[in-house]
PDB file of C-alpha atoms in Angstrom:
ATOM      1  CA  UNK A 276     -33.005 -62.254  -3.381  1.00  0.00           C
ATOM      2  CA  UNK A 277     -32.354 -59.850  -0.547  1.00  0.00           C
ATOM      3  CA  UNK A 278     -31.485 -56.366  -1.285  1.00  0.00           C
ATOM      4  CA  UNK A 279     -28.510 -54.743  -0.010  1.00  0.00           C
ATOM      5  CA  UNK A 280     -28.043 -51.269   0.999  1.00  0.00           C
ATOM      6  CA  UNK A 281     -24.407 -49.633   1.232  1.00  0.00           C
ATOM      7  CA  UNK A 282     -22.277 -46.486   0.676  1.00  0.00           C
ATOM      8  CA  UNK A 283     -19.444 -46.003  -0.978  1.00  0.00           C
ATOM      9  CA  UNK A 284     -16.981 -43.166  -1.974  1.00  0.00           C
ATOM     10  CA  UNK A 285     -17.485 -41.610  -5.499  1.00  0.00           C
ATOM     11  CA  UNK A 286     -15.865 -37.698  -6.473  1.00  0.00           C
ATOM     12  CA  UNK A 287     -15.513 -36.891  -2.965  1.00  0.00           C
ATOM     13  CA  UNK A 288     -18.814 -37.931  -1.658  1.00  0.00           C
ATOM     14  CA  UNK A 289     -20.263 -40.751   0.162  1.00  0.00           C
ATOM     15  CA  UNK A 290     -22.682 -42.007  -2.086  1.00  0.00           C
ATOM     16  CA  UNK A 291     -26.464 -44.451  -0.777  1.00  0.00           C
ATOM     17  CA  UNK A 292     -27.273 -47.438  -3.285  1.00  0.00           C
ATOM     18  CA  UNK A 293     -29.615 -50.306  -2.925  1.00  0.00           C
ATOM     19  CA  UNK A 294     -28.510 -53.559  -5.290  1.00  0.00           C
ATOM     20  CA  UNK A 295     -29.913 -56.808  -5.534  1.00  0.00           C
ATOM     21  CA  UNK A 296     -30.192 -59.436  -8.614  1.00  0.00           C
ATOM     22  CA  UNK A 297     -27.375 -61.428  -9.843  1.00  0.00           C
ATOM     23  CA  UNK A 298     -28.533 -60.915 -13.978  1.00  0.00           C
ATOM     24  CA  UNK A 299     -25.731 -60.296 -16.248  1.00  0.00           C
ATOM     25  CA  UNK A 300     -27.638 -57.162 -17.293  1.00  0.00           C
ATOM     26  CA  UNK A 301     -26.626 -54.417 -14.605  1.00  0.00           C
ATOM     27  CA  UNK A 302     -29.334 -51.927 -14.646  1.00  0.00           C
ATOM     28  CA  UNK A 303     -28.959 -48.524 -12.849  1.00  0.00           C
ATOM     29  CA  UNK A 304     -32.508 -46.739 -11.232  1.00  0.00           C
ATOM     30  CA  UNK A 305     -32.062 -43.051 -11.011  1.00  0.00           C
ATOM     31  CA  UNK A 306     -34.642 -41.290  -8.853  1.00  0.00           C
ATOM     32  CA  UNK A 307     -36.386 -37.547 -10.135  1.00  0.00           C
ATOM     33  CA  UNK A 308     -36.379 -34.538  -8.001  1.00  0.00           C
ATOM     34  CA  UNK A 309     -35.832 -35.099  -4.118  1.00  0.00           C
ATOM     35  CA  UNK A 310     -36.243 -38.557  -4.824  1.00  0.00           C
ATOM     36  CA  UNK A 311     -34.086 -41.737  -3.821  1.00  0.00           C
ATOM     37  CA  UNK A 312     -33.451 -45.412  -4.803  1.00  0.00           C
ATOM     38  CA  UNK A 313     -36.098 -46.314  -2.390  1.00  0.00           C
ATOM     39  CA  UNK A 314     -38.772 -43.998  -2.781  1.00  0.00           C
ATOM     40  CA  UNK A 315     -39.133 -43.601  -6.448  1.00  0.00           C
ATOM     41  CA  UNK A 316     -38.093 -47.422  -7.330  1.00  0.00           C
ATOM     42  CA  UNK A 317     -39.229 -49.627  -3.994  1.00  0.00           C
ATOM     43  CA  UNK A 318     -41.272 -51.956  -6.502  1.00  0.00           C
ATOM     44  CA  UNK A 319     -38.336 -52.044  -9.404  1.00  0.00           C
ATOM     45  CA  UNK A 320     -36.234 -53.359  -6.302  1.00  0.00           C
ATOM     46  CA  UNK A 321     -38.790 -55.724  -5.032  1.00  0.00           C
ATOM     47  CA  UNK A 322     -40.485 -57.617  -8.460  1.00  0.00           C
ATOM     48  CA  UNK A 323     -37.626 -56.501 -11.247  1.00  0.00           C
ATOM     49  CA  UNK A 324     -36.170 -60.339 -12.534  1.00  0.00           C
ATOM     50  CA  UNK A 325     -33.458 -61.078 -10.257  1.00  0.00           C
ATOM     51  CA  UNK A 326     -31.896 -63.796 -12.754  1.00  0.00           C
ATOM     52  CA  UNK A 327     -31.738 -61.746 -15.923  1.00  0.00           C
ATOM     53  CA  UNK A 328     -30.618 -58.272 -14.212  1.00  0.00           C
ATOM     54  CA  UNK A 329     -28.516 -56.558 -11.486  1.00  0.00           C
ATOM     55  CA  UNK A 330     -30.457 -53.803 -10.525  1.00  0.00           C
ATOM     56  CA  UNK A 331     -28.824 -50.716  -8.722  1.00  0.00           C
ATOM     57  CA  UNK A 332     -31.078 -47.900  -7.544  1.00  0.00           C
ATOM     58  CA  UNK A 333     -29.111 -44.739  -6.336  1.00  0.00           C
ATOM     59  CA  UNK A 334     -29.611 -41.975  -3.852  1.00  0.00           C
ATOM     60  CA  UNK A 335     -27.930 -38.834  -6.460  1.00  0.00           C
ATOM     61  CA  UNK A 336     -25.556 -36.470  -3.840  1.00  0.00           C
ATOM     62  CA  UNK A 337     -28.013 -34.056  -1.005  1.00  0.00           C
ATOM     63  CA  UNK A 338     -30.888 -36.697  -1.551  1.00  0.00           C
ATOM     64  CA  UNK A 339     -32.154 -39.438   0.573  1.00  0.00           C
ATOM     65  CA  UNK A 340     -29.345 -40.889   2.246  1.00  0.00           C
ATOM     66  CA  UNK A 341     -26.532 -39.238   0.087  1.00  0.00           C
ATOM     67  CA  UNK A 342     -26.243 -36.758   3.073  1.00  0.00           C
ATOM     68  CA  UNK A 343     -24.669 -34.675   3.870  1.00  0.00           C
ATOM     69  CA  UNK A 344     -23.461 -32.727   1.761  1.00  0.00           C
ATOM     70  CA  UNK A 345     -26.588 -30.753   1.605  1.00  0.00           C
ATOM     71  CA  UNK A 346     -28.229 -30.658  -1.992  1.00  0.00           C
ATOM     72  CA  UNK A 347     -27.685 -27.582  -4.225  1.00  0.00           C
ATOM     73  CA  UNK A 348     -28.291 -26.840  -7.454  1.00  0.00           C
ATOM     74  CA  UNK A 349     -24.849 -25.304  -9.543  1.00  0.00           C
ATOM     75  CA  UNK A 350     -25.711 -24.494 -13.286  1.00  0.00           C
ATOM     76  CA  UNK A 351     -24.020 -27.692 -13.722  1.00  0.00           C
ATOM     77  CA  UNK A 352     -26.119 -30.224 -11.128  1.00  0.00           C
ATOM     78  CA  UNK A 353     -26.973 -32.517 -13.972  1.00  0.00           C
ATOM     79  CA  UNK A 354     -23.580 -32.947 -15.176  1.00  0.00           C
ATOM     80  CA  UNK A 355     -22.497 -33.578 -11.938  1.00  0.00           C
ATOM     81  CA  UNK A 356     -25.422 -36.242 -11.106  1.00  0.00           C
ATOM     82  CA  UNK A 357     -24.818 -37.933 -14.230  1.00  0.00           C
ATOM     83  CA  UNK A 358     -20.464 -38.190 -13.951  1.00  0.00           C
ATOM     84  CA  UNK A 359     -21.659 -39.279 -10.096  1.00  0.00           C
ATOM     85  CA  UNK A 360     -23.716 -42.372 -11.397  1.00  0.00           C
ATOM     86  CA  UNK A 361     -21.473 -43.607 -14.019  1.00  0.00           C
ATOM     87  CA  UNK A 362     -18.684 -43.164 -11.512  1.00  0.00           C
ATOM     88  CA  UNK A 363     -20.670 -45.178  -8.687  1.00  0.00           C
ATOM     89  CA  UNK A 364     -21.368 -48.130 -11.330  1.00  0.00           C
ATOM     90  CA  UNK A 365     -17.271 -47.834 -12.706  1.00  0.00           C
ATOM     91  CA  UNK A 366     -16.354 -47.798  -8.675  1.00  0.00           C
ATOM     92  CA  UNK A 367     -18.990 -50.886  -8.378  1.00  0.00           C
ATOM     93  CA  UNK A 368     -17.182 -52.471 -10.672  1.00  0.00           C
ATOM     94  CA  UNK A 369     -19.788 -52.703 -13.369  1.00  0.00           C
ATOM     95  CA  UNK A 370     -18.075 -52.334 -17.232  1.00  0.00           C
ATOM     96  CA  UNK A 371     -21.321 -51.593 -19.218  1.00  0.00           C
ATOM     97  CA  UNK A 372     -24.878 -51.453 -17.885  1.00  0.00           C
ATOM     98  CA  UNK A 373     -28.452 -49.849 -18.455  1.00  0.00           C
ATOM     99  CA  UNK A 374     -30.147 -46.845 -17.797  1.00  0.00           C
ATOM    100  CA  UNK A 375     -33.348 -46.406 -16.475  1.00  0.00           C
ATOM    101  CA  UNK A 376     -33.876 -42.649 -15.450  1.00  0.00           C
ATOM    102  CA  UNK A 377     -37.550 -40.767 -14.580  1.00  0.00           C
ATOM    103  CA  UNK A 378     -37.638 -36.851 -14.403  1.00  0.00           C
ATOM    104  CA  UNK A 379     -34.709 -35.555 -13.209  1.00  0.00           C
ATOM    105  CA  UNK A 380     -32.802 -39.228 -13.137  1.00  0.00           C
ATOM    106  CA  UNK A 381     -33.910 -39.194 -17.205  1.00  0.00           C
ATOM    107  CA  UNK A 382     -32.398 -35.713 -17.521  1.00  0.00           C
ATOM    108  CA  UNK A 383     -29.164 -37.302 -15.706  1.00  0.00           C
ATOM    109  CA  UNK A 384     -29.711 -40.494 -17.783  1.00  0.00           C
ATOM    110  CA  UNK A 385     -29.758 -39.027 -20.888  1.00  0.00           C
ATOM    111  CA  UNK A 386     -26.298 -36.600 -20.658  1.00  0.00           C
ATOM    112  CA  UNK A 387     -24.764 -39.784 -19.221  1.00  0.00           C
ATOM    113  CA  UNK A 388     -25.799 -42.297 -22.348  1.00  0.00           C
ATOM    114  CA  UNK A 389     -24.522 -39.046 -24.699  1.00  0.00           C
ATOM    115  CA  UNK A 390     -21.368 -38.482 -22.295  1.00  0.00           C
ATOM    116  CA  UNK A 391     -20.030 -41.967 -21.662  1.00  0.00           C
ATOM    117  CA  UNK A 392     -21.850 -43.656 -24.818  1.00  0.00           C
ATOM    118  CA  UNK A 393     -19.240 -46.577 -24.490  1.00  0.00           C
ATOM    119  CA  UNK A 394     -20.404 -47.396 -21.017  1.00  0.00           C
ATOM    120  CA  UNK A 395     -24.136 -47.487 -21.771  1.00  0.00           C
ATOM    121  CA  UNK A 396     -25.713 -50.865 -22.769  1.00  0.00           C
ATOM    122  CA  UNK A 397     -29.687 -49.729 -23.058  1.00  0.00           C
ATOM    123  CA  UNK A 398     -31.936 -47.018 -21.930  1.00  0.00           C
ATOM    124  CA  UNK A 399     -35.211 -45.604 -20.717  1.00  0.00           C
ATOM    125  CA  UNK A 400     -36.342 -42.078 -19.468  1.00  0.00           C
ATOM    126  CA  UNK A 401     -39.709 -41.529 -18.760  1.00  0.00           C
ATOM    127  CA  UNK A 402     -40.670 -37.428 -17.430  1.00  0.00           C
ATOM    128  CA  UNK A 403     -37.395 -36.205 -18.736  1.00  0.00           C
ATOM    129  CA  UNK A 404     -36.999 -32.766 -20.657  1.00  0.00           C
ATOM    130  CA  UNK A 405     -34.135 -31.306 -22.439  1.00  0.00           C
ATOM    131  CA  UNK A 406     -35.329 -27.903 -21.928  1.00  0.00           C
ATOM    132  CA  UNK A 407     -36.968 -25.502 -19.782  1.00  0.00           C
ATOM    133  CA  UNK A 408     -39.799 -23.138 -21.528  1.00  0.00           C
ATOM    134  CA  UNK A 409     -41.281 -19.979 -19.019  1.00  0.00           C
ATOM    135  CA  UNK A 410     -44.299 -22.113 -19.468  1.00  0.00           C
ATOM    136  CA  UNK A 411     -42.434 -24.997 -17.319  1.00  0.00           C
ATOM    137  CA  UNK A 412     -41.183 -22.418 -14.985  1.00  0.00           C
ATOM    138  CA  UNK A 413     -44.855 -21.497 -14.093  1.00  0.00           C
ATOM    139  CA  UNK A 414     -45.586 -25.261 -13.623  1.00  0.00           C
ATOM    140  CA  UNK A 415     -42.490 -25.333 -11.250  1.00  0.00           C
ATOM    141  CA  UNK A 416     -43.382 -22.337  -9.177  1.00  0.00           C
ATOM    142  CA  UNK A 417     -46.785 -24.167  -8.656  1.00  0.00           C
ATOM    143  CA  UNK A 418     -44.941 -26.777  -6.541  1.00  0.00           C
ATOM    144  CA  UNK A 419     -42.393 -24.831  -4.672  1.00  0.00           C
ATOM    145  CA  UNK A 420     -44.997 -24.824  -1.336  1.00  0.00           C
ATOM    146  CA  UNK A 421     -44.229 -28.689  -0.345  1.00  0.00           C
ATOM    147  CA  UNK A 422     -47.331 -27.696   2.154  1.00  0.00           C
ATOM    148  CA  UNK A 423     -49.672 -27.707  -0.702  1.00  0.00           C
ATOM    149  CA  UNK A 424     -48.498 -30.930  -2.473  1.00  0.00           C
ATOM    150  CA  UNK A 425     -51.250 -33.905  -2.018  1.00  0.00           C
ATOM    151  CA  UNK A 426     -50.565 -35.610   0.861  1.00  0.00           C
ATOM    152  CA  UNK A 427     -49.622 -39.352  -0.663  1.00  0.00           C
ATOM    153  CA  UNK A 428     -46.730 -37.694  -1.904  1.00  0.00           C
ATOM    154  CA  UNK A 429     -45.566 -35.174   0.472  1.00  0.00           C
ATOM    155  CA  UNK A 430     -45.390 -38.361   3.202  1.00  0.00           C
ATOM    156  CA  UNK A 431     -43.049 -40.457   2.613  1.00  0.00           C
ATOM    157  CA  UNK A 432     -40.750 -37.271   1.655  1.00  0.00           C
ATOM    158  CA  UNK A 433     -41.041 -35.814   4.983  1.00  0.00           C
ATOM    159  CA  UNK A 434     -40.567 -38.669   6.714  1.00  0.00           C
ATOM    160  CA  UNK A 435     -37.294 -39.087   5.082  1.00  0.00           C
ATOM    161  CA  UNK A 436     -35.892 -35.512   5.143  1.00  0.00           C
ATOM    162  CA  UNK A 437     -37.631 -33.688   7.622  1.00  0.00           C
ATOM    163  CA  UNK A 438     -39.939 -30.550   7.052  1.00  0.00           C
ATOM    164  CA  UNK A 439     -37.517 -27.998   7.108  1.00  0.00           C
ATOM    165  CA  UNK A 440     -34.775 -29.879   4.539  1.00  0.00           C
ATOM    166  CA  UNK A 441     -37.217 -30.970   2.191  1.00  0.00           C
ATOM    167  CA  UNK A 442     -39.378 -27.948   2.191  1.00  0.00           C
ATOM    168  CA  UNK A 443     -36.049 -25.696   1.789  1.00  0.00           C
ATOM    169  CA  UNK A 444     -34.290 -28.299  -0.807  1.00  0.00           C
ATOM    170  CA  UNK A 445     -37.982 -28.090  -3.040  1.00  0.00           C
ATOM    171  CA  UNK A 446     -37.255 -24.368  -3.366  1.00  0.00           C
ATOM    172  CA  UNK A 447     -34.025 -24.434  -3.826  1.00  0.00           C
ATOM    173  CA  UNK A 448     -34.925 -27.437  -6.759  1.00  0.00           C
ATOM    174  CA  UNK A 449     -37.503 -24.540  -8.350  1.00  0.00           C
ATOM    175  CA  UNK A 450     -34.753 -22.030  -8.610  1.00  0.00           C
ATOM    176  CA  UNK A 451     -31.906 -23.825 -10.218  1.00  0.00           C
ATOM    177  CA  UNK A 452     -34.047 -25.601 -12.942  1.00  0.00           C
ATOM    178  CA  UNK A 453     -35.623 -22.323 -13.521  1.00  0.00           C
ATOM    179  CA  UNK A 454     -32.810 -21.130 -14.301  1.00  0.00           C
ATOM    180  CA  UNK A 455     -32.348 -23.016 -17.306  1.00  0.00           C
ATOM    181  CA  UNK A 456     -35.024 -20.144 -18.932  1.00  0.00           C
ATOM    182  CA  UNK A 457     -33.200 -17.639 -18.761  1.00  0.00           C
ATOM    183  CA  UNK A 458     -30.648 -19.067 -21.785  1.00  0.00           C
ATOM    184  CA  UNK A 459     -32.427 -17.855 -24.876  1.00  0.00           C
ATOM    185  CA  UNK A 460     -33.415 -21.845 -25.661  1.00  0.00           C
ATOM    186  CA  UNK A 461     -34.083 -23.109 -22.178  1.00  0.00           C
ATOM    187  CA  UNK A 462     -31.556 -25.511 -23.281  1.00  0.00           C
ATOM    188  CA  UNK A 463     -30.697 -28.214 -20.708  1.00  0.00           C
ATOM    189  CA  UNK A 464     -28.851 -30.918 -22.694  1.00  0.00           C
ATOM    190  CA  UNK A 465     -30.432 -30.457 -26.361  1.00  0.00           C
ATOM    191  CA  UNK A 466     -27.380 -30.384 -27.813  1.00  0.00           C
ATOM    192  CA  UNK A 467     -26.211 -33.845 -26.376  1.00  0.00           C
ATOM    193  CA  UNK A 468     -29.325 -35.797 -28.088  1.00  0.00           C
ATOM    194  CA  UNK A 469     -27.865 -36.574 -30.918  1.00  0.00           C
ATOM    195  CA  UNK A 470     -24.504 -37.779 -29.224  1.00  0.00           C
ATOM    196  CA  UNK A 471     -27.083 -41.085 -28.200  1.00  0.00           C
ATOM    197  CA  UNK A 472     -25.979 -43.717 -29.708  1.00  0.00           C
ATOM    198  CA  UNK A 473     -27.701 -46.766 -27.106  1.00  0.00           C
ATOM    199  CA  UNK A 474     -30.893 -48.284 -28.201  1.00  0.00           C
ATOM    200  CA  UNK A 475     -33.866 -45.660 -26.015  1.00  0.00           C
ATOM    201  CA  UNK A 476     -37.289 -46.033 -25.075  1.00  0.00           C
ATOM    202  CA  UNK A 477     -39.136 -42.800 -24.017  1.00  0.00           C
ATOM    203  CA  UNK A 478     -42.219 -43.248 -22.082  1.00  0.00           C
ATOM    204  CA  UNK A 479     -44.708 -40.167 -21.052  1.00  0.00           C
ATOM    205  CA  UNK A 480     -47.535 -40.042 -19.295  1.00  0.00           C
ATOM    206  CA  UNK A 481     -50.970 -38.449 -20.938  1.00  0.00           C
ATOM    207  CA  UNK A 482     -51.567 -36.373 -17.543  1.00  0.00           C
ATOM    208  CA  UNK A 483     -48.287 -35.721 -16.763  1.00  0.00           C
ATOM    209  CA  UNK A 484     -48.933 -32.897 -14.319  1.00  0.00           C
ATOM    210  CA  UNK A 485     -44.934 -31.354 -14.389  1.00  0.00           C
ATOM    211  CA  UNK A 486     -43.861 -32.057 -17.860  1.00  0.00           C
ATOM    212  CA  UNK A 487     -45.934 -31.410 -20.953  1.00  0.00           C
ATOM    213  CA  UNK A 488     -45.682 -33.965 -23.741  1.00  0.00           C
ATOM    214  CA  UNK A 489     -43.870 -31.956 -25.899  1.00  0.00           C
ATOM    215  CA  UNK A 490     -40.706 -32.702 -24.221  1.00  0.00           C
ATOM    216  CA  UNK A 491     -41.406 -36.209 -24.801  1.00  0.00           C
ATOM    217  CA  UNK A 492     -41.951 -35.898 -28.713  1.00  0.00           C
ATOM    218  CA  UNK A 493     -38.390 -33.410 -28.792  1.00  0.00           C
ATOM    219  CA  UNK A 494     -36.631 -35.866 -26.919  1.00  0.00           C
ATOM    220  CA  UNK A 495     -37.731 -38.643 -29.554  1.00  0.00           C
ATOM    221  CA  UNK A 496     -37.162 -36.555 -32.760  1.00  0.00           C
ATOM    222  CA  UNK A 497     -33.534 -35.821 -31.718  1.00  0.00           C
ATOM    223  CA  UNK A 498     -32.203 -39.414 -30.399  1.00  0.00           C
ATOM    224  CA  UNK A 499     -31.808 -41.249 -33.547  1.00  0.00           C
ATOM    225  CA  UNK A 500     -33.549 -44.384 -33.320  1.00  0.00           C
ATOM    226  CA  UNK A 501     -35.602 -43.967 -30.575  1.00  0.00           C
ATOM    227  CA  UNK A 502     -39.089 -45.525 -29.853  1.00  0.00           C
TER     228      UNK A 502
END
């Protein structure tokens, strides 16, 4: 099945999705940092079964074609991401569906399943932390020069934003997570783990070069019933 590719109005903002499938199971995509339904999930779109799910893959506010308004980073950005994506699946008319969420869309994912826990049928985060250690922050600061990022992924990035929006929206990115350090606990959304009440799969990758697996582990210990 074709996939479609639309905007519509959610909190004030003209929100990009891609959707295809016609499954009973309505499954929302949500991209990481600078990331959009297309570049982080082209072959979830492409090979995901079309006749068990309805797949949705969505471009968060400031990021690939959710613009404008130009991305920024309040203290409260994931919040904000994650009432935006439940909105966008209430305003597509969707009563329940599944969360799949990597980096900064499994930060998003997992406030939204502990937020709005009787909207949320399933989920899985892969990359996702619920806090920020000074350790992370040096990590972070590695990355903030999009000119010294491997090529393969710096690409398709600045192809879709431009040099100067995605170079300035990566620092701006490195600054408001870092942020989260500064609270004596680097605490993102710790407190919302055990407010999980969907069935979640956590998956982390051995060389994950951003996250260290320790986020993975806290994540599992504190959402009961987690794999």
């Amino acid at each position: 099945t074709s996939i479609t590719s639309a905007k519509i109005q959610v909190n004030g903002v003209n929100l990009h999705y891609q959707q295809t499938g016609e499954g009973s199971h309505a499954v929302l995509l949500l991209p990481g940092m600078l990331g959009s339904g297309q570049t982080d999930f082209g072959p979830q779109l492409k090979s995901m079964n079309k006749q068990l799910f309805t797949i949705v893959a969505w471009d968060p506010r400031g990021y690939g074609q959710s613009i404008p308004p130009s991305r920024d980073f309040p203290p409260d950005f994931f919040e904000r991401d994650a009432k935006d994506a439940v909105d966008l699946m209430q305003a597509l008319k969707f009563k329940k569906f599944s969360l799949l969420g990597w980096s900064d869309g499994g930060i998003t994912a997992l406030i939204a399943a502990a937020k709005y826990p009787t909207l949320i049928h399933k989920m899985v985060v892969w990359g996702a932390n619920a806090s920020v250690t000074q350790e992370d922050v040096r990590i972070y600061n590695g990355i903030r020069d999009v000119s010294k990022w491997s090529e393969k992924v710096k690409k398709p990035l600045e192809e879709m934003y431009g040099l100067k929006y995605f170079a300035k929206t990566c620092e701006a990115w490195v600054d408001g997570i870092s942020r989260f350090a500064e609270k004596s606990d680097g605490n993102i959304c710790q407190e919302l783990l055990p407010d999980i009440k969907c069935p979640t799969f956590i998956i982390h990758g051995e060389k994950d070069p951003l996250v260290p697996r320790a986020h993975a582990e806290y994540i599992h210990k504190h959402i009961k019933g987690s794999r």
